[in-house]
Amino acid sequence: MKCPYCEHEDDKVVDSRSSGEGYIIRRRRQCGACGRRFTTYEKIEQTSLMVIKKDGRREEFNRHKLLSGIKKACEKRPVAMETLEKTTDEINKELEERNEFEVDSK
């Protein structure tokens, strides 16, 4: 990691803390050359899920779009919004657990 002040590449981690509900690590570093401290953040890089449409186009998965489609399908039915949110969350979780990068829209 290059020091943002002197661009020297030798540093040491002084302190590490978990933040963002455990998904981000905040690290305090100290430069070995100039001695100044700086903060870096480390987070999990998530790959985006792509949806293959009927016509062959690829589109990034959008939870909001899924929820609005489910809402429209249940418009004239006595289904609580909480149930629709829960269903959307379950579908989203199932898609993430598949460990696939592309999913058919069917």
C-alpha positions as a Python dict, from the first residue, in 0.01 Angstrom:
ca = {
    (1, 'M'): (0, 0, 0),
    (2, 'K'): (148, 335, -102),
    (3, 'C'): (155, 616, 152),
    (4, 'P'): (-77, 897, 32),
    (5, 'Y'): (175, 1157, 158),
    (6, 'C'): (519, 1035, 43),
    (7, 'E'): (419, 738, -182),
    (8, 'H'): (655, 504, 0),
    (9, 'E'): (534, 143, -15),
    (10, 'D'): (646, 26, 331),
    (11, 'D'): (379, 60, 601),
    (12, 'K'): (250, -128, 902),
    (13, 'V'): (-102, -181, 1032),
    (14, 'V'): (-144, -7, 1367),
    (15, 'D'): (-513, -86, 1432),
    (16, 'S'): (-790, -292, 1265),
    (17, 'R'): (-1161, -263, 1336),
    (18, 'S'): (-1468, -422, 1189),
    (19, 'S'): (-1743, -190, 1069),
    (20, 'G'): (-2043, -194, 838),
    (21, 'E'): (-2202, -491, 1018),
    (22, 'G'): (-1883, -692, 979),
    (23, 'Y'): (-1856, -651, 602),
    (24, 'I'): (-1591, -378, 610),
    (25, 'I'): (-1256, -368, 790),
    (26, 'R'): (-1108, -30, 878),
    (27, 'R'): (-729, -31, 908),
    (28, 'R'): (-510, 244, 1053),
    (29, 'R'): (-168, 232, 890),
    (30, 'Q'): (159, 406, 962),
    (31, 'C'): (411, 481, 689),
    (32, 'G'): (759, 335, 748),
    (33, 'A'): (930, 631, 581),
    (34, 'C'): (751, 951, 691),
    (35, 'G'): (571, 810, 998),
    (36, 'R'): (233, 964, 909),
    (37, 'R'): (-85, 767, 967),
    (38, 'F'): (-365, 703, 722),
    (39, 'T'): (-682, 493, 708),
    (40, 'T'): (-777, 226, 454),
    (41, 'Y'): (-1100, 31, 419),
    (42, 'E'): (-1123, -328, 301),
    (43, 'K'): (-1454, -472, 184),
    (44, 'I'): (-1583, -778, 4),
    (45, 'E'): (-1610, -729, -369),
    (46, 'Q'): (-1940, -869, -481),
    (47, 'T'): (-1988, -975, -838),
    (48, 'S'): (-2309, -853, -993),
    (49, 'L'): (-2568, -1104, -1101),
    (50, 'M'): (-2681, -1075, -1462),
    (51, 'V'): (-3030, -1167, -1579),
    (52, 'I'): (-3066, -1308, -1932),
    (53, 'K'): (-3387, -1169, -2081),
    (54, 'K'): (-3611, -1357, -2329),
    (55, 'D'): (-3466, -1166, -2624),
    (56, 'G'): (-3110, -1255, -2520),
    (57, 'R'): (-3017, -918, -2365),
    (58, 'R'): (-2827, -922, -2038),
    (59, 'E'): (-2931, -690, -1758),
    (60, 'E'): (-2796, -645, -1407),
    (61, 'F'): (-3020, -795, -1138),
    (62, 'N'): (-3235, -528, -974),
    (63, 'R'): (-3412, -613, -647),
    (64, 'H'): (-3639, -309, -679),
    (65, 'K'): (-3755, -419, -1025),
    (66, 'L'): (-3833, -768, -889),
    (67, 'L'): (-4034, -621, -601),
    (68, 'S'): (-4234, -392, -830),
    (69, 'G'): (-4320, -690, -1054),
    (70, 'I'): (-4439, -893, -756),
    (71, 'K'): (-4642, -593, -632),
    (72, 'K'): (-4809, -559, -970),
    (73, 'A'): (-4894, -932, -975),
    (74, 'C'): (-5053, -908, -628),
    (75, 'E'): (-5225, -571, -685),
    (76, 'K'): (-5584, -685, -636),
    (77, 'R'): (-5509, -951, -379),
    (78, 'P'): (-5500, -922, 0),
    (79, 'V'): (-5123, -970, 34),
    (80, 'A'): (-4936, -767, 295),
    (81, 'M'): (-4640, -556, 183),
    (82, 'E'): (-4433, -734, 448),
    (83, 'T'): (-4500, -1066, 271),
    (84, 'L'): (-4395, -920, -64),
    (85, 'E'): (-4071, -783, 87),
    (86, 'K'): (-3999, -1120, 252),
    (87, 'T'): (-4061, -1306, -75),
    (88, 'T'): (-3830, -1068, -262),
    (89, 'D'): (-3560, -1118, 4),
    (90, 'E'): (-3594, -1498, -22),
    (91, 'I'): (-3562, -1491, -401),
    (92, 'N'): (-3262, -1259, -377),
    (93, 'K'): (-3095, -1486, -119),
    (94, 'E'): (-3161, -1799, -326),
    (95, 'L'): (-3006, -1638, -634),
    (96, 'E'): (-2698, -1534, -436),
    (97, 'E'): (-2656, -1886, -294),
    (98, 'R'): (-2649, -2039, -643),
    (99, 'N'): (-2298, -1899, -701),
    (100, 'E'): (-2384, -1828, -1064),
    (101, 'F'): (-2310, -1507, -1252),
    (102, 'E'): (-2603, -1534, -1493),
    (103, 'V'): (-2966, -1638, -1444),
    (104, 'D'): (-3250, -1686, -1694),
    (105, 'S'): (-3543, -1449, -1646),
    (106, 'K'): (-3779, -1746, -1674),
}
